[in-house]
DNA sequence: ATTAGACTTGTCAATTTTTGACAAAGTTAA
DNA sequence: TTAACTTTGTCAAAAATTGACAAGTCTAAT
């Protein structure tokens, strides 16, 4: 998706006609801090993802994908990581999965 | 690379015949904590990457790639992120790059 | 031009997370 | 058994993140 997680929240909010104060209340958040989140000056707390999915009736799994991909993208961007980084990361994920027993 | 960053350090260390205490001293680290790093119970501090590249005469850029890919892989693994996450992350990196002025 | 509502930014104490340091216990080989 | 090496547990100190509030900007309506 061609937007950050903050921009995504802002779009959801405005498209649904909420003010910062209104959405912040639903997310149990200070409106000033929600503003920072929307403008990529703070991170959204993972523990609020389910609240967010409730408010906008979104699929939580998709929201999580959106959320974690954002964290990863920011890390890569901020640290000027080269293109190989994600390829290597994918290999390492496979390695970790093969290495560790599947948790039931 | 089919190993975690911790395992990579451990391999470098043993292949070069160092004890934990010896390498820890070179990295300005407590040997008990280095042990934890090697066994994936603690994170290696990014600020020690250049020391590490000095000790084993490694290319710092490659080491950084190794390091950050590890962080990302762990995040994905720990949070059971789906396969799409990295694809999305890549798109978002491109978005962030297009969005922000190139810093000189 | 003033007001009201919406949004942004700055600050900082409080909470949370990570780290450094040390003790103690486990492992291995002479 | 020693001794050297490694692992694990704990916890205070340091660092990072968060919640809360004040103060600011911006816009639209009157």
CSV table of C-alpha atoms (C1' of nucleotides) in Angstrom, one decimal:
chain,number,residue,atom,x,y,z
A,1,UNK,CA,0.0,0.0,0.0
A,2,UNK,CA,1.4,3.3,-1.0
A,3,UNK,CA,1.1,5.0,2.3
A,4,UNK,CA,2.5,4.8,5.8
A,5,UNK,CA,0.5,3.3,8.6
A,6,UNK,CA,-0.1,6.7,10.0
A,7,UNK,CA,-1.4,8.0,6.7
A,8,UNK,CA,-3.6,4.9,6.5
A,9,UNK,CA,-5.2,5.7,9.8
A,10,UNK,CA,-5.7,9.3,8.8
A,11,UNK,CA,-7.3,8.2,5.6
A,12,UNK,CA,-9.6,5.8,7.4
A,13,UNK,CA,-10.5,8.5,9.9
A,14,UNK,CA,-11.3,11.2,7.4
A,15,UNK,CA,-13.1,8.9,5.0
A,16,UNK,CA,-15.3,7.9,7.9
A,17,UNK,CA,-15.8,11.5,9.0
A,18,UNK,CA,-14.2,11.3,12.4
A,19,UNK,CA,-12.3,14.1,14.1
A,20,UNK,CA,-9.0,13.3,15.8
A,21,UNK,CA,-10.7,13.7,19.2
A,22,UNK,CA,-13.5,11.3,18.2
A,23,UNK,CA,-11.2,8.6,17.0
A,24,UNK,CA,-8.7,9.1,19.8
A,25,UNK,CA,-11.5,8.5,22.3
A,26,UNK,CA,-12.4,5.2,20.6
A,27,UNK,CA,-8.8,4.2,20.6
A,28,UNK,CA,-8.2,5.3,24.2
A,29,UNK,CA,-5.6,7.7,23.1
A,30,UNK,CA,-4.8,11.4,23.5
A,31,UNK,CA,-5.8,13.3,20.4
A,32,UNK,CA,-2.5,15.1,20.2
A,33,UNK,CA,-0.7,11.8,20.2
A,34,UNK,CA,-3.0,10.4,17.6
A,35,UNK,CA,-2.1,13.4,15.4
A,36,UNK,CA,1.6,12.5,15.9
A,37,UNK,CA,0.9,9.0,14.9
A,38,UNK,CA,-0.9,10.1,11.7
A,39,UNK,CA,2.0,12.3,10.9
A,40,UNK,CA,4.6,9.7,11.5
A,41,UNK,CA,6.1,11.3,14.6
A,42,UNK,CA,5.1,8.5,16.9
A,43,UNK,CA,4.4,4.8,16.6
A,44,UNK,CA,1.0,3.3,16.9
A,45,UNK,CA,0.9,0.8,19.7
A,46,UNK,CA,0.4,-2.7,18.5
A,47,UNK,CA,-2.0,-3.4,21.4
A,48,UNK,CA,-4.5,-1.0,19.9
A,49,UNK,CA,-4.7,-2.9,16.6
A,50,UNK,CA,-7.8,-4.8,17.6
A,51,UNK,CA,-9.5,-1.6,18.8
A,52,UNK,CA,-8.7,-0.1,15.4
A,53,UNK,CA,-10.1,-3.1,13.5
A,54,UNK,CA,-13.3,-2.9,15.6
A,55,UNK,CA,-13.8,0.8,14.9
A,56,UNK,CA,-13.4,0.5,11.1
A,57,UNK,CA,-14.6,-3.1,10.8
A,58,UNK,CA,-11.3,-4.2,9.3
A,59,UNK,CA,-9.7,-7.6,9.1
A,60,UNK,CA,-7.3,-7.8,12.0
A,61,UNK,CA,-4.8,-10.0,10.1
A,62,UNK,CA,-4.6,-7.6,7.3
A,63,UNK,CA,-4.2,-4.7,9.7
A,64,UNK,CA,-1.3,-6.6,11.4
A,65,UNK,CA,0.4,-7.0,8.0
A,66,UNK,CA,0.0,-3.4,7.3
A,67,UNK,CA,1.3,-2.5,10.8
A,68,UNK,CA,4.4,-4.7,10.8
A,69,UNK,CA,5.3,-4.0,7.2
A,70,UNK,CA,5.3,-0.3,8.2
A,71,UNK,CA,7.7,-0.9,11.1
A,72,UNK,CA,10.0,-2.8,8.9
A,73,UNK,CA,9.9,-0.3,6.1
A,74,UNK,CA,10.8,2.5,8.5
A,75,UNK,CA,13.7,0.6,10.0
A,76,UNK,CA,15.1,-0.1,6.5
A,77,UNK,CA,14.5,3.4,5.4
A,78,UNK,CA,16.0,5.1,8.5
A,79,UNK,CA,19.1,3.0,8.4
A,80,UNK,CA,19.7,3.2,4.7
A,81,UNK,CA,19.7,-0.5,4.4
A,82,UNK,CA,20.6,-1.9,1.0
A,83,UNK,CA,18.2,-3.9,-1.2
A,84,UNK,CA,19.7,-7.2,-0.1
A,85,UNK,CA,18.4,-6.7,3.4
A,86,UNK,CA,14.9,-7.9,2.8
A,87,UNK,CA,16.0,-10.9,0.8
A,88,UNK,CA,18.3,-11.9,3.6
A,89,UNK,CA,15.6,-11.3,6.1
A,90,UNK,CA,13.3,-13.7,4.2
A,91,UNK,CA,15.9,-16.4,4.3
A,92,UNK,CA,16.4,-15.9,8.0
A,93,UNK,CA,12.7,-16.2,8.7
A,94,UNK,CA,12.7,-19.5,6.9
A,95,UNK,CA,15.7,-20.5,8.9
A,96,UNK,CA,14.1,-19.6,12.2
A,97,UNK,CA,11.0,-21.5,11.3
A,98,UNK,CA,13.0,-24.6,10.4
A,99,UNK,CA,15.0,-24.3,13.5
A,100,UNK,CA,12.3,-23.9,16.0
A,101,UNK,CA,9.6,-26.3,16.9
A,102,UNK,CA,6.1,-25.3,15.8
A,103,UNK,CA,4.3,-23.9,18.8
A,104,UNK,CA,0.8,-25.4,19.3
B,1,UNK,CA,22.9,-16.6,5.3
B,2,UNK,CA,21.5,-19.6,7.1
B,3,UNK,CA,22.2,-18.5,10.6
B,4,UNK,CA,21.2,-15.8,13.0
B,5,UNK,CA,23.4,-12.9,13.8
B,6,UNK,CA,24.3,-14.4,17.1
B,7,UNK,CA,25.2,-17.7,15.5
B,8,UNK,CA,27.3,-15.7,13.0
B,9,UNK,CA,29.3,-14.0,15.7
B,10,UNK,CA,29.8,-17.3,17.5
B,11,UNK,CA,31.1,-18.9,14.3
B,12,UNK,CA,33.4,-16.0,13.7
B,13,UNK,CA,34.7,-16.2,17.2
B,14,UNK,CA,35.3,-19.9,17.3
B,15,UNK,CA,36.7,-20.1,13.8
B,16,UNK,CA,39.2,-17.5,14.9
B,17,UNK,CA,40.0,-19.2,18.1
B,18,UNK,CA,38.7,-16.6,20.6
B,19,UNK,CA,37.1,-17.3,23.9
B,20,UNK,CA,34.0,-15.3,24.9
B,21,UNK,CA,36.1,-13.4,27.3
B,22,UNK,CA,38.6,-12.4,24.7
B,23,UNK,CA,36.1,-11.3,22.1
B,24,UNK,CA,33.9,-9.6,24.7
B,25,UNK,CA,36.9,-7.5,25.8
B,26,UNK,CA,37.5,-6.4,22.2
B,27,UNK,CA,33.9,-5.5,21.9
B,28,UNK,CA,33.8,-3.7,25.2
B,29,UNK,CA,31.2,-6.1,26.5
B,30,UNK,CA,30.6,-8.4,29.4
B,31,UNK,CA,31.4,-12.0,28.4
B,32,UNK,CA,28.1,-13.3,29.9
B,33,UNK,CA,26.2,-10.8,27.8
B,34,UNK,CA,28.1,-11.8,24.7
B,35,UNK,CA,27.1,-15.4,25.4
B,36,UNK,CA,23.5,-14.3,25.5
B,37,UNK,CA,23.9,-12.5,22.2
B,38,UNK,CA,25.4,-15.6,20.6
B,39,UNK,CA,22.5,-17.6,21.9
B,40,UNK,CA,19.8,-15.2,20.7
B,41,UNK,CA,18.8,-14.1,24.2
B,42,UNK,CA,20.0,-10.5,23.8
B,43,UNK,CA,20.4,-8.2,20.9
B,44,UNK,CA,23.8,-7.0,19.6
B,45,UNK,CA,24.1,-3.3,19.9
B,46,UNK,CA,24.3,-1.6,16.5
B,47,UNK,CA,26.9,0.8,17.8
B,48,UNK,CA,29.4,-2.1,18.2
B,49,UNK,CA,29.2,-3.1,14.5
B,50,UNK,CA,32.3,-1.2,13.5
B,51,UNK,CA,34.2,-2.7,16.4
B,52,UNK,CA,33.1,-6.1,15.2
B,53,UNK,CA,34.1,-5.4,11.6
B,54,UNK,CA,37.5,-4.3,12.9
B,55,UNK,CA,38.1,-7.4,14.9
B,56,UNK,CA,37.4,-9.8,12.1
B,57,UNK,CA,38.3,-7.5,9.2
B,58,UNK,CA,34.8,-7.6,7.7
B,59,UNK,CA,33.1,-5.3,5.4
B,60,UNK,CA,31.0,-3.0,7.5
B,61,UNK,CA,28.3,-2.6,4.9
B,62,UNK,CA,27.8,-6.3,4.7
B,63,UNK,CA,27.8,-6.6,8.4
B,64,UNK,CA,25.1,-4.0,8.6
B,65,UNK,CA,23.0,-5.9,6.1
B,66,UNK,CA,23.5,-9.1,8.2
B,67,UNK,CA,22.6,-7.2,11.3
B,68,UNK,CA,19.4,-5.5,10.1
B,69,UNK,CA,18.1,-8.5,8.2
B,70,UNK,CA,18.4,-10.4,11.5
B,71,UNK,CA,16.3,-7.8,13.4
B,72,UNK,CA,13.7,-7.8,10.7
B,73,UNK,CA,13.6,-11.6,10.5
B,74,UNK,CA,13.1,-11.9,14.3
B,75,UNK,CA,10.3,-9.4,14.3
B,76,UNK,CA,8.5,-11.3,11.5
B,77,UNK,CA,9.1,-14.6,13.2
B,78,UNK,CA,8.1,-13.5,16.7
B,79,UNK,CA,4.9,-11.9,15.5
B,80,UNK,CA,3.9,-14.7,13.1
B,81,UNK,CA,3.7,-12.2,10.3
B,82,UNK,CA,2.4,-13.6,7.0
B,83,UNK,CA,4.4,-13.8,3.8
B,84,UNK,CA,2.9,-10.6,2.4
B,85,UNK,CA,4.6,-8.6,5.1
B,86,UNK,CA,8.0,-8.3,3.4
B,87,UNK,CA,6.4,-7.6,0.1
B,88,UNK,CA,4.4,-4.7,1.5
B,89,UNK,CA,7.5,-3.5,3.4
B,90,UNK,CA,9.4,-3.3,0.2
B,91,UNK,CA,6.7,-1.2,-1.4
B,92,UNK,CA,6.6,1.1,1.6
B,93,UNK,CA,10.4,1.6,1.5
B,94,UNK,CA,10.0,2.7,-2.1
B,95,UNK,CA,7.2,5.0,-1.0
B,96,UNK,CA,9.3,6.5,1.8
B,97,UNK,CA,12.2,7.1,-0.6
B,98,UNK,CA,9.9,8.7,-3.2
B,99,UNK,CA,8.3,10.8,-0.5
B,100,UNK,CA,11.3,12.2,1.3
B,101,UNK,CA,13.9,14.5,-0.1
B,102,UNK,CA,17.3,12.8,-0.6
B,103,UNK,CA,19.4,13.9,2.3
B,104,UNK,CA,22.9,15.1,1.2
C,1,DA,C1',-11.5,40.5,13.0
C,2,DT,C1',-13.2,37.3,16.2
C,3,DT,C1',-14.6,33.0,17.6
C,4,DA,C1',-14.9,28.0,17.5
C,5,DG,C1',-13.4,23.7,16.2
C,6,DA,C1',-9.8,20.9,14.3
C,7,DC,C1',-5.2,19.9,14.1
C,8,DT,C1',-0.2,20.2,15.2
C,9,DT,C1',3.8,20.8,18.0
C,10,DG,C1',6.7,21.0,22.3
C,11,DT,C1',7.6,19.3,26.7
C,12,DC,C1',8.3,16.3,30.4
C,13,DA,C1',7.2,13.0,34.2
C,14,DA,C1',5.9,8.3,34.3
C,15,DT,C1',6.1,3.9,32.5
C,16,DT,C1',8.3,0.4,29.9
C,17,DT,C1',12.3,-1.7,27.8
C,18,DT,C1',17.0,-2.6,27.3
C,19,DT,C1',21.6,-2.8,29.1
C,20,DG,C1',25.6,-3.6,32.1
C,21,DA,C1',27.4,-5.9,35.7
C,22,DC,C1',28.0,-9.5,38.7
C,23,DA,C1',27.0,-14.0,41.0
C,24,DA,C1',26.3,-18.7,40.4
C,25,DA,C1',25.7,-22.8,38.1
C,26,DG,C1',26.6,-25.9,34.2
C,27,DT,C1',30.1,-28.0,30.8
C,28,DT,C1',34.3,-29.8,29.1
C,29,DA,C1',38.8,-31.5,28.9
C,30,DA,C1',43.4,-32.3,31.1
D,1,DT,C1',39.3,-33.0,41.1
D,2,DT,C1',40.9,-28.8,39.0
D,3,DA,C1',40.7,-24.9,35.7
D,4,DA,C1',39.0,-22.7,31.8
D,5,DC,C1',35.1,-21.8,29.3
D,6,DT,C1',30.3,-21.0,28.8
D,7,DT,C1',25.5,-20.4,30.1
D,8,DT,C1',21.8,-18.6,33.0
D,9,DG,C1',19.5,-15.6,36.5
D,10,DT,C1',19.0,-11.3,38.6
D,11,DC,C1',18.6,-6.5,39.2
D,12,DA,C1',19.9,-1.6,39.3
D,13,DA,C1',21.0,1.8,35.9
D,14,DA,C1',20.4,3.7,31.6
D,15,DA,C1',17.7,4.5,27.5
D,16,DA,C1',13.6,4.7,24.9
D,17,DT,C1',8.6,5.1,24.6
D,18,DT,C1',4.3,6.8,26.2
D,19,DG,C1',0.6,9.6,28.3
D,20,DA,C1',-0.8,13.9,29.4
D,21,DC,C1',-1.3,18.6,29.0
D,22,DA,C1',-0.2,23.4,27.3
D,23,DA,C1',0.3,26.3,23.7
D,24,DG,C1',0.5,27.0,19.1
D,25,DT,C1',-1.3,27.1,14.0
D,26,DC,C1',-4.9,26.8,10.6
D,27,DT,C1',-9.5,27.2,8.6
D,28,DA,C1',-14.2,28.3,8.0
D,29,DA,C1',-18.2,30.6,9.5
D,30,DT,C1',-20.2,34.6,11.3
